[in-house]
Structures are given as C-alpha cells and as structure tokens.
Amino acid sequence: ILNVEQSPQSLHVQEGDSTNFTCSFPSSNFYALHWYRWETAKSPEALFVMTLNGDEKKKGRISATLNTKEGYSYLYIKGSQPEDSATYLCASTSGTYKYIFGTGTRLKVLA
Amino acid sequence: NAGVTQTPKFQVLKTGQSMTLQCAQDMNHNSMYWYRQDPGMGLRLIYYSASEGTTDKGEVPNGYNVSRLNKREFSLRLESAAPSQTSVYFCASEARVDSPLHFGNGTRLTVT
C-alpha cells in the first residue's frame, strides 16, 4: 500500500497569519483527493474533493490546489482564526483500497 | 437528519469477548466503510461495502467481520477481542466515488 504523507505534522500560528499544508500522494492510479477538517472529539468533516489536475477549490478563507502529475495538494488558510484550530486530513484513492488517509496536520491558532 | 449513526459510543471489553459495532446511515448512500484510528497512524480502512450485498477487505481486516444488512446498515464484529484492537472506530458512507465521506461520531473501544 502506497502512503499518503502530510506535512508538517503540527504547527502553531498567530491569529491573522496565513498558512499552508502539503499532502503528497501516489500519482499513479489517481482518482480523487479529499481534504477533511477534524476537530477534537468530533468526526471528520469534508472540505474539498478534487479530481482534475490543476483543480482549485475555495470555501471562505480556505482553499486547495491539486497537482496530479507530481502527486501533491496544498491547503491554504488565509487570516487564520482560533476556530480554525483542528487537524486537517487528506485522503487519496490509491491502488486496491479506497481512500488512503494521511496522518494529518494539527493546526493550533493562537489568539 | 441524523446522517451516520454509530453505536455504542464507548465500550470496554475483556480479551476474548465478542461484540458488534453498529452503523446506520439515512442518506441513501451506496458505499459504507469502517475505519480505525490509532495515534500516529491516521485512519486505516478495515472493511468496506461498495453496495448492498457486497463487502471487501481493506488495509487491516484481520480479527474483524462485517455485514451489510441492507442499504442503511453496516456492522463490524469482533469475534474474539484482543488488546491490539483498542482503538477509535469510525463508520463512514458516501453517495458515489467522487463525493465526500460522511463520518459517524466514532466508537471508542478499549480491550483489557
């Protein structure tokens, strides 16, 4: 099973800062790349599903891009707020198994 | 509008005991999944069901069985629990292959 890797594992930013995370995934047999937001004691909630090379999606202050040829996706948060504090997961379809998840980037926004 | 409902929320078992985790979705989704989440490991797929009547093994199926009882329900059974099965279990469903997963609230299982 090929891995989906996310970086950094965790980061702390000040309120108002912009930040970004990386998701690396196998570029062969690619079908879709998902981003989820996961708050403590809750279940993951979908942010974006992207399928096409060059896809860009935006929801409020959060946006994501996709490069399927080189196997990476970026998630951007503009003007981080304390309520953005969560773990951000990406998942890619890869090989036989559905939705291989990365281990997540844990974001803490300091007020 | 319940979405994906998992029961129970918490469970403590002794080694060798059996139990079934229940999952039901009311969104008429075709595919359903069982994941386990362990520290530093991310979500790992145990079993999935692409449609009613079909089930397939995921990344970590050993020690588990599943039943897709109907389109709504997908249960996960531990026949003889082991401490290595201590984890948080999530059920999820999706409408089609390019749509997002909808997760239940999780079941925290401890095996002593």
mmCIF file of C-alpha atoms in Angstrom:
data_model
loop_
_atom_site.group_PDB
_atom_site.id
_atom_site.type_symbol
_atom_site.label_atom_id
_atom_site.label_comp_id
_atom_site.label_asym_id
_atom_site.label_seq_id
_atom_site.Cartn_x
_atom_site.Cartn_y
_atom_site.Cartn_z
ATOM 1 C CA ILE A 1 0.000 0.000 0.000
ATOM 2 C CA LEU A 2 1.414 3.336 -1.039
ATOM 3 C CA ASN A 3 1.455 6.072 1.556
ATOM 4 C CA VAL A 4 -0.187 9.455 1.674
ATOM 5 C CA GLU A 5 2.058 11.864 3.537
ATOM 6 C CA GLN A 6 1.219 15.189 5.116
ATOM 7 C CA SER A 7 3.500 17.939 6.328
ATOM 8 C CA PRO A 8 4.045 19.476 8.708
ATOM 9 C CA GLN A 9 2.727 17.153 11.420
ATOM 10 C CA SER A 10 1.754 20.140 13.539
ATOM 11 C CA LEU A 11 2.138 23.877 13.635
ATOM 12 C CA HIS A 12 1.204 26.863 15.717
ATOM 13 C CA VAL A 13 0.355 30.191 14.088
ATOM 14 C CA GLN A 14 -0.800 33.532 15.392
ATOM 15 C CA GLU A 15 -4.325 34.752 14.764
ATOM 16 C CA GLY A 16 -4.371 36.570 11.431
ATOM 17 C CA ASP A 17 -1.449 34.652 9.922
ATOM 18 C CA SER A 18 -1.883 32.773 6.676
ATOM 19 C CA THR A 19 -0.629 29.232 6.491
ATOM 20 C CA ASN A 20 -0.486 26.211 4.223
ATOM 21 C CA PHE A 21 -0.049 22.455 4.457
ATOM 22 C CA THR A 22 1.081 19.815 1.995
ATOM 23 C CA CYS A 23 -0.371 16.440 1.071
ATOM 24 C CA SER A 24 1.759 14.069 -1.059
ATOM 25 C CA PHE A 25 0.109 11.070 -2.673
ATOM 26 C CA PRO A 26 0.895 8.400 -5.276
ATOM 27 C CA SER A 27 0.331 9.892 -8.726
ATOM 28 C CA SER A 28 -0.302 6.515 -10.367
ATOM 29 C CA ASN A 29 -3.900 5.220 -10.419
ATOM 30 C CA PHE A 30 -5.095 8.542 -9.031
ATOM 31 C CA TYR A 31 -8.825 9.161 -8.912
ATOM 32 C CA ALA A 32 -9.649 11.764 -6.247
ATOM 33 C CA LEU A 33 -8.073 13.749 -3.433
ATOM 34 C CA HIS A 34 -10.113 14.689 -0.374
ATOM 35 C CA TRP A 35 -9.454 17.231 2.375
ATOM 36 C CA TYR A 36 -11.186 16.941 5.772
ATOM 37 C CA ARG A 37 -11.249 19.108 8.861
ATOM 38 C CA TRP A 38 -11.263 17.193 12.150
ATOM 39 C CA GLU A 39 -11.952 18.935 15.432
ATOM 40 C CA THR A 40 -11.176 17.256 18.733
ATOM 41 C CA ALA A 41 -13.984 14.988 19.979
ATOM 42 C CA LYS A 42 -15.849 15.282 16.689
ATOM 43 C CA SER A 43 -15.811 13.369 13.424
ATOM 44 C CA PRO A 44 -14.016 14.475 10.232
ATOM 45 C CA GLU A 45 -15.933 16.897 8.045
ATOM 46 C CA ALA A 46 -15.320 17.217 4.319
ATOM 47 C CA LEU A 47 -13.755 20.399 2.974
ATOM 48 C CA PHE A 48 -12.960 19.573 -0.651
ATOM 49 C CA VAL A 49 -12.996 16.752 -3.166
ATOM 50 C CA MET A 50 -10.743 17.303 -6.173
ATOM 51 C CA THR A 51 -10.274 15.086 -9.200
ATOM 52 C CA LEU A 52 -8.661 17.091 -12.015
ATOM 53 C CA ASN A 53 -5.055 18.198 -12.376
ATOM 54 C CA GLY A 54 -4.920 21.937 -11.732
ATOM 55 C CA ASP A 55 -8.143 21.936 -9.709
ATOM 56 C CA GLU A 56 -8.500 24.825 -7.287
ATOM 57 C CA LYS A 57 -11.298 24.937 -4.731
ATOM 58 C CA LYS A 58 -12.234 27.575 -2.190
ATOM 59 C CA LYS A 59 -14.523 27.726 0.816
ATOM 60 C CA GLY A 60 -14.394 31.032 2.658
ATOM 61 C CA ARG A 61 -10.813 31.591 3.850
ATOM 62 C CA ILE A 62 -9.734 28.037 2.993
ATOM 63 C CA SER A 63 -8.578 26.972 -0.453
ATOM 64 C CA ALA A 64 -6.847 23.980 -2.007
ATOM 65 C CA THR A 65 -4.920 23.155 -5.157
ATOM 66 C CA LEU A 66 -4.161 19.852 -6.849
ATOM 67 C CA ASN A 67 -1.234 18.608 -8.961
ATOM 68 C CA THR A 68 -1.927 15.028 -10.004
ATOM 69 C CA LYS A 69 1.141 14.700 -12.241
ATOM 70 C CA GLU A 70 3.596 15.262 -9.399
ATOM 71 C CA GLY A 71 1.293 13.940 -6.679
ATOM 72 C CA TYR A 72 0.705 16.799 -4.275
ATOM 73 C CA SER A 73 -2.036 19.079 -2.975
ATOM 74 C CA TYR A 74 -1.787 22.253 -0.927
ATOM 75 C CA LEU A 75 -4.349 23.513 1.578
ATOM 76 C CA TYR A 76 -4.224 27.251 2.344
ATOM 77 C CA ILE A 77 -5.844 29.136 5.209
ATOM 78 C CA LYS A 78 -5.889 32.906 4.881
ATOM 79 C CA GLY A 79 -6.083 35.031 8.040
ATOM 80 C CA SER A 80 -6.197 32.116 10.500
ATOM 81 C CA GLN A 81 -8.714 32.336 13.341
ATOM 82 C CA PRO A 82 -8.782 30.370 16.629
ATOM 83 C CA GLU A 83 -11.803 28.436 15.345
ATOM 84 C CA ASP A 84 -9.592 27.080 12.528
ATOM 85 C CA SER A 85 -7.702 25.039 15.111
ATOM 86 C CA ALA A 86 -8.174 21.403 14.107
ATOM 87 C CA THR A 87 -6.449 18.503 12.409
ATOM 88 C CA TYR A 88 -6.562 18.660 8.628
ATOM 89 C CA LEU A 89 -6.603 15.290 6.864
ATOM 90 C CA CYS A 90 -6.103 14.455 3.243
ATOM 91 C CA ALA A 91 -7.055 11.174 1.570
ATOM 92 C CA SER A 92 -6.362 9.769 -1.867
ATOM 93 C CA THR A 93 -7.674 6.767 -3.704
ATOM 94 C CA SER A 94 -4.708 4.519 -4.342
ATOM 95 C CA GLY A 95 -4.461 1.010 -5.660
ATOM 96 C CA THR A 96 -6.950 -1.522 -4.370
ATOM 97 C CA TYR A 97 -8.082 0.296 -1.268
ATOM 98 C CA LYS A 98 -10.399 3.220 -1.103
ATOM 99 C CA TYR A 99 -9.266 6.493 0.399
ATOM 100 C CA ILE A 100 -5.830 6.087 1.922
ATOM 101 C CA PHE A 101 -5.555 8.751 4.608
ATOM 102 C CA GLY A 102 -2.555 10.741 5.681
ATOM 103 C CA THR A 103 -1.822 11.176 9.384
ATOM 104 C CA GLY A 104 -2.938 14.807 9.321
ATOM 105 C CA THR A 105 -1.591 18.260 10.113
ATOM 106 C CA ARG A 106 -2.558 19.526 13.553
ATOM 107 C CA LEU A 107 -3.098 23.302 13.479
ATOM 108 C CA LYS A 108 -3.273 25.486 16.568
ATOM 109 C CA VAL A 109 -4.164 29.141 16.069
ATOM 110 C CA LEU A 110 -3.126 31.318 18.969
ATOM 111 C CA ALA A 111 -5.306 34.308 19.860
ATOM 112 C CA ASN B 1 -31.484 14.416 9.631
ATOM 113 C CA ALA B 2 -29.185 12.072 11.544
ATOM 114 C CA GLY B 3 -26.581 11.315 8.836
ATOM 115 C CA VAL B 4 -24.334 8.447 10.014
ATOM 116 C CA THR B 5 -25.154 6.991 13.437
ATOM 117 C CA GLN B 6 -22.789 4.687 15.323
ATOM 118 C CA THR B 7 -23.479 2.738 18.478
ATOM 119 C CA PRO B 8 -22.163 2.369 21.101
ATOM 120 C CA LYS B 9 -20.044 5.470 21.731
ATOM 121 C CA PHE B 10 -17.840 3.748 24.290
ATOM 122 C CA GLN B 11 -17.150 0.096 25.102
ATOM 123 C CA VAL B 12 -14.754 -1.790 27.338
ATOM 124 C CA LEU B 13 -14.167 -5.472 26.594
ATOM 125 C CA LYS B 14 -12.054 -8.170 28.128
ATOM 126 C CA THR B 15 -9.700 -10.165 25.916
ATOM 127 C CA GLY B 16 -11.642 -12.894 24.141
ATOM 128 C CA GLN B 17 -15.056 -11.252 24.404
ATOM 129 C CA SER B 18 -17.066 -10.501 21.279
ATOM 130 C CA MET B 19 -19.113 -7.507 20.266
ATOM 131 C CA THR B 20 -20.734 -5.855 17.262
ATOM 132 C CA LEU B 21 -20.407 -2.183 16.371
ATOM 133 C CA GLN B 22 -23.496 -0.861 14.647
ATOM 134 C CA CYS B 23 -23.613 1.770 11.913
ATOM 135 C CA ALA B 24 -26.612 3.165 10.066
ATOM 136 C CA GLN B 25 -26.963 5.979 7.527
ATOM 137 C CA ASP B 26 -30.140 7.685 6.361
ATOM 138 C CA MET B 27 -28.738 9.384 3.242
ATOM 139 C CA ASN B 28 -29.403 6.522 0.810
ATOM 140 C CA HIS B 29 -25.663 6.162 0.198
ATOM 141 C CA ASN B 30 -24.376 3.152 -1.688
ATOM 142 C CA SER B 31 -20.922 2.743 -0.144
ATOM 143 C CA MET B 32 -20.084 2.314 3.524
ATOM 144 C CA TYR B 33 -16.763 1.964 5.316
ATOM 145 C CA TRP B 34 -15.235 1.006 8.650
ATOM 146 C CA TYR B 35 -12.003 2.714 9.743
ATOM 147 C CA ARG B 36 -9.905 2.532 12.867
ATOM 148 C CA GLN B 37 -7.894 5.451 14.162
ATOM 149 C CA ASP B 38 -4.782 4.961 16.251
ATOM 150 C CA PRO B 39 -2.315 7.609 17.460
ATOM 151 C CA GLY B 40 0.229 8.461 14.777
ATOM 152 C CA MET B 41 -1.353 6.048 12.278
ATOM 153 C CA GLY B 42 -4.140 8.034 10.679
ATOM 154 C CA LEU B 43 -7.399 6.418 9.615
ATOM 155 C CA ARG B 44 -6.931 2.857 8.345
ATOM 156 C CA LEU B 45 -9.581 1.030 6.357
ATOM 157 C CA ILE B 46 -10.830 -2.224 7.899
ATOM 158 C CA TYR B 47 -13.621 -3.222 5.505
ATOM 159 C CA TYR B 48 -15.839 -1.523 3.014
ATOM 160 C CA SER B 49 -19.053 -2.224 1.152
ATOM 161 C CA ALA B 50 -19.489 -0.721 -2.296
ATOM 162 C CA SER B 51 -23.161 -1.640 -2.394
ATOM 163 C CA GLU B 52 -25.775 -3.672 -0.575
ATOM 164 C CA GLY B 53 -24.775 -7.323 -0.544
ATOM 165 C CA THR B 54 -21.053 -6.793 -1.184
ATOM 166 C CA THR B 55 -18.137 -6.416 1.218
ATOM 167 C CA ASP B 56 -14.375 -6.203 0.669
ATOM 168 C CA LYS B 57 -11.315 -6.235 2.865
ATOM 169 C CA GLY B 58 -9.384 -3.071 3.451
ATOM 170 C CA GLU B 59 -5.903 -2.472 4.816
ATOM 171 C CA VAL B 60 -6.336 -4.079 8.273
ATOM 172 C CA PRO B 61 -9.154 -6.703 8.154
ATOM 173 C CA ASN B 62 -7.682 -9.395 10.417
ATOM 174 C CA GLY B 63 -9.766 -10.063 13.522
ATOM 175 C CA TYR B 64 -12.911 -8.428 12.129
ATOM 176 C CA ASN B 65 -16.008 -9.436 10.199
ATOM 177 C CA VAL B 66 -18.667 -7.242 8.636
ATOM 178 C CA SER B 67 -22.253 -7.489 7.489
ATOM 179 C CA ARG B 68 -24.046 -5.180 5.080
ATOM 180 C CA LEU B 69 -27.501 -5.968 6.393
ATOM 181 C CA ASN B 70 -29.290 -3.655 3.981
ATOM 182 C CA LYS B 71 -28.530 -0.363 2.259
ATOM 183 C CA ARG B 72 -28.719 1.559 5.542
ATOM 184 C CA GLU B 73 -26.756 -0.654 7.917
ATOM 185 C CA PHE B 74 -23.159 -1.887 8.012
ATOM 186 C CA SER B 75 -21.999 -3.661 11.158
ATOM 187 C CA LEU B 76 -18.495 -4.568 12.343
ATOM 188 C CA ARG B 77 -17.977 -7.625 14.541
ATOM 189 C CA LEU B 78 -15.057 -8.545 16.743
ATOM 190 C CA GLU B 79 -15.346 -12.288 17.406
ATOM 191 C CA SER B 80 -12.549 -12.534 19.984
ATOM 192 C CA ALA B 81 -11.298 -9.143 21.059
ATOM 193 C CA ALA B 82 -7.578 -8.549 21.557
ATOM 194 C CA PRO B 83 -5.761 -5.616 23.220
ATOM 195 C CA SER B 84 -4.387 -4.680 19.773
ATOM 196 C CA GLN B 85 -7.956 -3.826 18.782
ATOM 197 C CA THR B 86 -8.112 -0.995 21.280
ATOM 198 C CA SER B 87 -8.855 1.957 19.044
ATOM 199 C CA VAL B 88 -11.410 4.502 17.940
ATOM 200 C CA TYR B 89 -13.645 3.117 15.190
ATOM 201 C CA PHE B 90 -15.349 5.287 12.591
ATOM 202 C CA CYS B 91 -18.060 4.341 10.177
ATOM 203 C CA ALA B 92 -18.462 6.398 7.004
ATOM 204 C CA SER B 93 -20.654 6.451 3.929
ATOM 205 C CA GLU B 94 -20.519 8.071 0.513
ATOM 206 C CA ALA B 95 -23.050 8.649 -2.232
ATOM 207 C CA ARG B 96 -20.683 7.924 -5.132
ATOM 208 C CA VAL B 97 -16.955 7.633 -5.763
ATOM 209 C CA ASP B 98 -16.245 11.353 -6.279
ATOM 210 C CA SER B 99 -18.331 12.605 -3.356
ATOM 211 C CA PRO B 100 -17.086 13.224 0.199
ATOM 212 C CA LEU B 101 -17.220 10.714 3.003
ATOM 213 C CA HIS B 102 -19.720 11.317 5.802
ATOM 214 C CA PHE B 103 -18.470 10.047 9.146
ATOM 215 C CA GLY B 104 -20.220 8.865 12.265
ATOM 216 C CA ASN B 105 -19.153 10.157 15.676
ATOM 217 C CA GLY B 106 -16.941 7.186 16.433
ATOM 218 C CA THR B 107 -16.815 4.334 18.934
ATOM 219 C CA ARG B 108 -14.018 4.312 21.481
ATOM 220 C CA LEU B 109 -13.178 0.677 22.241
ATOM 221 C CA THR B 110 -10.822 -0.486 24.972
ATOM 222 C CA VAL B 111 -9.808 -4.144 25.240
ATOM 223 C CA THR B 112 -8.157 -5.121 28.514
#
